[in-house]
Structures are given as C-alpha cells and as structure tokens.
Coordinates of C-alpha atoms in Angstrom, one line a residue:
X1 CA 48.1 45.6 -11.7
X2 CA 46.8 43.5 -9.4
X3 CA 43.2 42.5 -9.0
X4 CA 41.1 40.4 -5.7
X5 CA 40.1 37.3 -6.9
X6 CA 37.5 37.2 -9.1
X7 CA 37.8 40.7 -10.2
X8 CA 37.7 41.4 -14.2
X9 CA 41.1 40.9 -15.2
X10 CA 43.4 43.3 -16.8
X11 CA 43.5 44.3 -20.8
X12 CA 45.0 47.0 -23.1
X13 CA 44.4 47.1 -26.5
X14 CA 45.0 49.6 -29.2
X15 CA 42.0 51.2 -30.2
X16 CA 43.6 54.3 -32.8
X17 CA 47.2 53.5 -34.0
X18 CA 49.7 56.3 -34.3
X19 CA 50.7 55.5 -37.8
X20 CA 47.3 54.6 -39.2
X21 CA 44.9 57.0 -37.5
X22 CA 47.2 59.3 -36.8
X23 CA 46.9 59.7 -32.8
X24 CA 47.4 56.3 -30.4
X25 CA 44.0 55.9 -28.6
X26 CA 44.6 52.3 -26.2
X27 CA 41.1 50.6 -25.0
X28 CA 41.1 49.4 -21.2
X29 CA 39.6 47.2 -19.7
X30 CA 39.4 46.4 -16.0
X31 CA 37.3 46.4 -12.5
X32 CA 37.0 49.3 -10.5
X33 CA 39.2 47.7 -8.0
X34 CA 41.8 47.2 -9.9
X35 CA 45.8 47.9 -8.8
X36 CA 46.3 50.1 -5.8
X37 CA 42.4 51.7 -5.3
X38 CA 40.0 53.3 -2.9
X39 CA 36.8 51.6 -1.7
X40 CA 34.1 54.2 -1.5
X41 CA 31.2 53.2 0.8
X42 CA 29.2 52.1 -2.2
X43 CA 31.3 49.2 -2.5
X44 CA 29.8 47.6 0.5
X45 CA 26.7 49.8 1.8
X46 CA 23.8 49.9 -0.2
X47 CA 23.6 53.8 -1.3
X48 CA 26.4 54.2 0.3
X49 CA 28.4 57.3 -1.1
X50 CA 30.2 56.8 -4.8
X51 CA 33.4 57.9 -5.7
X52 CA 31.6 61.1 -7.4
X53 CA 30.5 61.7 -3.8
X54 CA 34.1 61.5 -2.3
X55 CA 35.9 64.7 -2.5
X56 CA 39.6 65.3 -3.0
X57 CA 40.5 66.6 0.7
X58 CA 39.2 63.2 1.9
X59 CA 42.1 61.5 0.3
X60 CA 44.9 64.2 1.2
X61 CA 46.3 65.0 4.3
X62 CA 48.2 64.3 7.0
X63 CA 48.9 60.5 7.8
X64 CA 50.3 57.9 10.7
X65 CA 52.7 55.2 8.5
X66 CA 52.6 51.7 10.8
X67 CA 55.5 49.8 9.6
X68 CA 54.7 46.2 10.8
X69 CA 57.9 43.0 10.4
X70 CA 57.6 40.3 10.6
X71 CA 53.9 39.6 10.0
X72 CA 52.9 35.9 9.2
X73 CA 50.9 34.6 6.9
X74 CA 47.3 34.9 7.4
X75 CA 47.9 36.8 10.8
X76 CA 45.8 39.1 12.5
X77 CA 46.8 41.8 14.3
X78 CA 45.7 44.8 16.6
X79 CA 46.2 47.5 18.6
X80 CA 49.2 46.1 20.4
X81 CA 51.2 45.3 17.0
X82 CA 50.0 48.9 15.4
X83 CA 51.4 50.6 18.9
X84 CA 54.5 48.4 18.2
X85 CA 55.2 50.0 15.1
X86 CA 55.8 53.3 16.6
X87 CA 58.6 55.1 18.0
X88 CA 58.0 54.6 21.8
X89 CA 55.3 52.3 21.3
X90 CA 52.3 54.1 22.2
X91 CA 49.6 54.7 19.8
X92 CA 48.3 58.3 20.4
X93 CA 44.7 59.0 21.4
X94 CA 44.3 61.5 18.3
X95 CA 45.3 60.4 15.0
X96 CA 45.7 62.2 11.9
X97 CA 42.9 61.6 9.1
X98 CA 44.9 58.7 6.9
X99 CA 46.9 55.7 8.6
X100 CA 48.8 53.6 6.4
X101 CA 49.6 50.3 7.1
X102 CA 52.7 48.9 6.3
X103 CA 53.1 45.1 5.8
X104 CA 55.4 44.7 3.2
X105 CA 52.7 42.3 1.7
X106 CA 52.6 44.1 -1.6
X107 CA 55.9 42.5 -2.3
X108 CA 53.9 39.2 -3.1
X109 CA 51.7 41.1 -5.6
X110 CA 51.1 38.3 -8.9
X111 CA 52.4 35.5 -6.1
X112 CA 49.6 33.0 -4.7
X113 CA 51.2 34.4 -1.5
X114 CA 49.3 37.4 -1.8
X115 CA 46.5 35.6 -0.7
X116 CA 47.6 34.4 2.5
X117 CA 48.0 38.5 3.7
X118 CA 47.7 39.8 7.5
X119 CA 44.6 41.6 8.0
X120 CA 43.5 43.7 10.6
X121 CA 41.4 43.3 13.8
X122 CA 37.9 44.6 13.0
X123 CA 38.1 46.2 17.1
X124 CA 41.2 48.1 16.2
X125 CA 39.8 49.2 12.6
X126 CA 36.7 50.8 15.7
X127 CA 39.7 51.9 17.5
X128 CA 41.3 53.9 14.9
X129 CA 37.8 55.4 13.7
X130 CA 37.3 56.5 17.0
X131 CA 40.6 58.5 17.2
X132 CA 40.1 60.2 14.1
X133 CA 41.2 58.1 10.7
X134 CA 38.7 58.4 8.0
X135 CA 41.2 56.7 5.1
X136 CA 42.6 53.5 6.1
X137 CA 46.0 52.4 3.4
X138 CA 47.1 49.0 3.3
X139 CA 49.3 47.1 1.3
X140 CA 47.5 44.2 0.7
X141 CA 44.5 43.1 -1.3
X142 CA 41.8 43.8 1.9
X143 CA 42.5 44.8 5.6
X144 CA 39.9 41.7 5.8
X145 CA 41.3 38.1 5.0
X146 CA 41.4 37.4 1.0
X147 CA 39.1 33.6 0.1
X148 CA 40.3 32.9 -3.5
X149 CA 37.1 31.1 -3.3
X150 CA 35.2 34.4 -2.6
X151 CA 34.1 35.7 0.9
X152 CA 31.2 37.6 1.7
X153 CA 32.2 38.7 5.1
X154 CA 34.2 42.0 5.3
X155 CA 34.2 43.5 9.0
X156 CA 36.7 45.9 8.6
X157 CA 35.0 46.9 5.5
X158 CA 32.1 47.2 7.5
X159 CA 33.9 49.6 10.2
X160 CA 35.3 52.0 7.6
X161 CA 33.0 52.1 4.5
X162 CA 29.5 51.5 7.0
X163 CA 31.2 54.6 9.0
X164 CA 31.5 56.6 5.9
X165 CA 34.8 56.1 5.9
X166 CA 37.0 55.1 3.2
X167 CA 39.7 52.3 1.9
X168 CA 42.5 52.5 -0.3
X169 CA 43.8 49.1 -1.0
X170 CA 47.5 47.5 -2.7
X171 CA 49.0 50.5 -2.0
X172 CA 52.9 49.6 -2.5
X173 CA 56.6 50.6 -1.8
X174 CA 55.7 52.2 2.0
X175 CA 58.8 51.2 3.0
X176 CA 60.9 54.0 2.7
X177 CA 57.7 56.5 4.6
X178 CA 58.8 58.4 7.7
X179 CA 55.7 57.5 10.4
X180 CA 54.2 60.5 10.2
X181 CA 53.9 62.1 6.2
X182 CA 51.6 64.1 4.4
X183 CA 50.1 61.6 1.5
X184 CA 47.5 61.8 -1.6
X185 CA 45.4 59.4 -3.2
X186 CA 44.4 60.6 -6.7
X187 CA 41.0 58.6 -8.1
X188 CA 39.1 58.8 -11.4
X189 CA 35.5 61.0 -10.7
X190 CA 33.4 57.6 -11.2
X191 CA 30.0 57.6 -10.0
X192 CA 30.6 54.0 -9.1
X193 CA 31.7 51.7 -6.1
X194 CA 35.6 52.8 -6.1
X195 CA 38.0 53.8 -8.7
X196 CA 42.1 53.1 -9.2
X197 CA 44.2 56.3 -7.6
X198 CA 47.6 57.3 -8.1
X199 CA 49.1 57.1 -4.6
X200 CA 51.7 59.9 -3.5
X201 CA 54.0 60.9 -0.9
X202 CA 55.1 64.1 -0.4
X203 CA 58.6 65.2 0.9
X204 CA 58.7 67.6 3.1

C-alpha cells in the first residue's frame, strides 16, 4: 500500500492469535492517506469538511475515465491532452460528477518512479469543476507534483478540496474502464482529514 513521502508507513501486527486467544485480532498501523484514498477538504482547508462530513452519494456515481499514453515523467498536462483521451476528441461542456484519470502511473507504485508522476494543470482542475466534477480519481500519488523532500504547494488540491470538492488518490488498474462507467469509492466514517476506500467499478 502505497504511502506520499513522509506519510507514516505501513504495519500489521497480530494483536489476538487464533490458537491462543481463540479469535485472530491484527493491529494496524498507518496514515490516513494511505493506499488508494480520498482527500476530504480537511486535508488541506482549515475546517474544511472531514470524512464523517462526506456522504456516500458523493463518492458514487456516474464517471468520465481519461485514458492518457504516453505521459512523461513529471509532465503536466491540460485540457487539450484530457479532450485527447476521448473518442472524437472533444471534452463535453457537462461532465458527470467523478472523472478519473488514467495515467497508467500506478504501475510504478513502490518504484522511485512513482515520484516523477504527471500532474494536472491547476486551470483544467477549474475547468473540470466548472463543468460539473466534484470527485477527481487519479492514479498517482497527487494530481499536484510529488517533492520527496516535501512540498507545501498543492494547487489542484486547492481547486477541488478549497471548492468542497473531493480527491481520491492511487487509484489503480483503470486500464481496462470503458470512458464513461458508473464507479464507487468506499471510505472508513473517520472524523479526520481522509480515510483509505475500496475503489469499484461496476459492470453494466
């Protein structure tokens, strides 16, 4: 599971043992932003909304699946490459609630590569509010360029979670998604900054 530098790192332990307690209890320990997670506006607004805030609906619906190749290391891209990604090129002027964005970054998940990710445009993250998303998925560790020596600016961030909006992060294997899918994003009820989710596709 992986974690943005600097994060608490991963840890499992057994806490009850089957055969000596007689029921297998495991103690975790890890950062709220840990694996493939939403950012609630907490994370980055001062009382901004927690994930106890966030309902359910927010994070299920109807989404737009950009499938970007060929993305370099450290790139940036826009409204151009996002339109790109599309059958017949044109990004429509309404979008559904959720885009994903589809990188194929997460393949260099645990790989110092992982810090060299594509992010987005903070003008098209404006764009994309403006047309309707309120969850923006992406397959790498931030839509905002990843420091490993720690940044403290996060305009994309700043788009989504100072909008009200919300981010799921390190969401992986969007490669077989049709553009447009119905997804979920399934978090722990914390009353903190963000909160690992199962992340699910439905078919059909």
């Amino acid at each position: 599971m992986t974690v943005y530098p600097g994060d608490p790192a991963v840890h499992l332990s057994p806490a009850l043992e089957l055969d000596r307690d007689g029921a297998a209890v495991t103690a975790l320990e890890l950062g709220s932003h840990t694996g493939t997670h939403v950012d609630a506006p907490a994370h980055t607004v001062a009382d901004g909304r927690t994930m106890a805030e966030v309902a359910l609906d927010e994070l299920v619906g109807d989404a737009l699946v950009f499938h970007l190749e060929g993305v370099a290391d450290h790139a940036t891209y826009g409204l151009d490459e996002l339109a790109a990604a599309l059958p017949g090129g044109v990004l429509p002027d309404a979008l559904p609630p959720i885009a994903v964005i589809d990188t194929g970054w997460w393949r260099w998940f645990g790989d110092g590569r992982a810090l060299r990710h594509p992010s987005l445009d903070p003008a098209a993250a404006a764009e994309l509010v403006a047309r309707g998303v309120h969850v923006l998925a992406v397959d790498t560790l931030s839509p905002d360029p990843t420091d490993a020596s720690g940044t403290t600016s996060f305009p994309v961030h700043d788009v989504l979670l100072g909008g009200d909006h919300l981010i799921v992060e390190n969401v992986a294997g969007l490669e077989g998604l049709p553009h447009r899918v119905r997804v979920g994003f399934f978090p722990l009820r914390l009353g903190v900054d963000g909160a690992p989710v199962r992340a699910v596709a439905f078919d059909g």
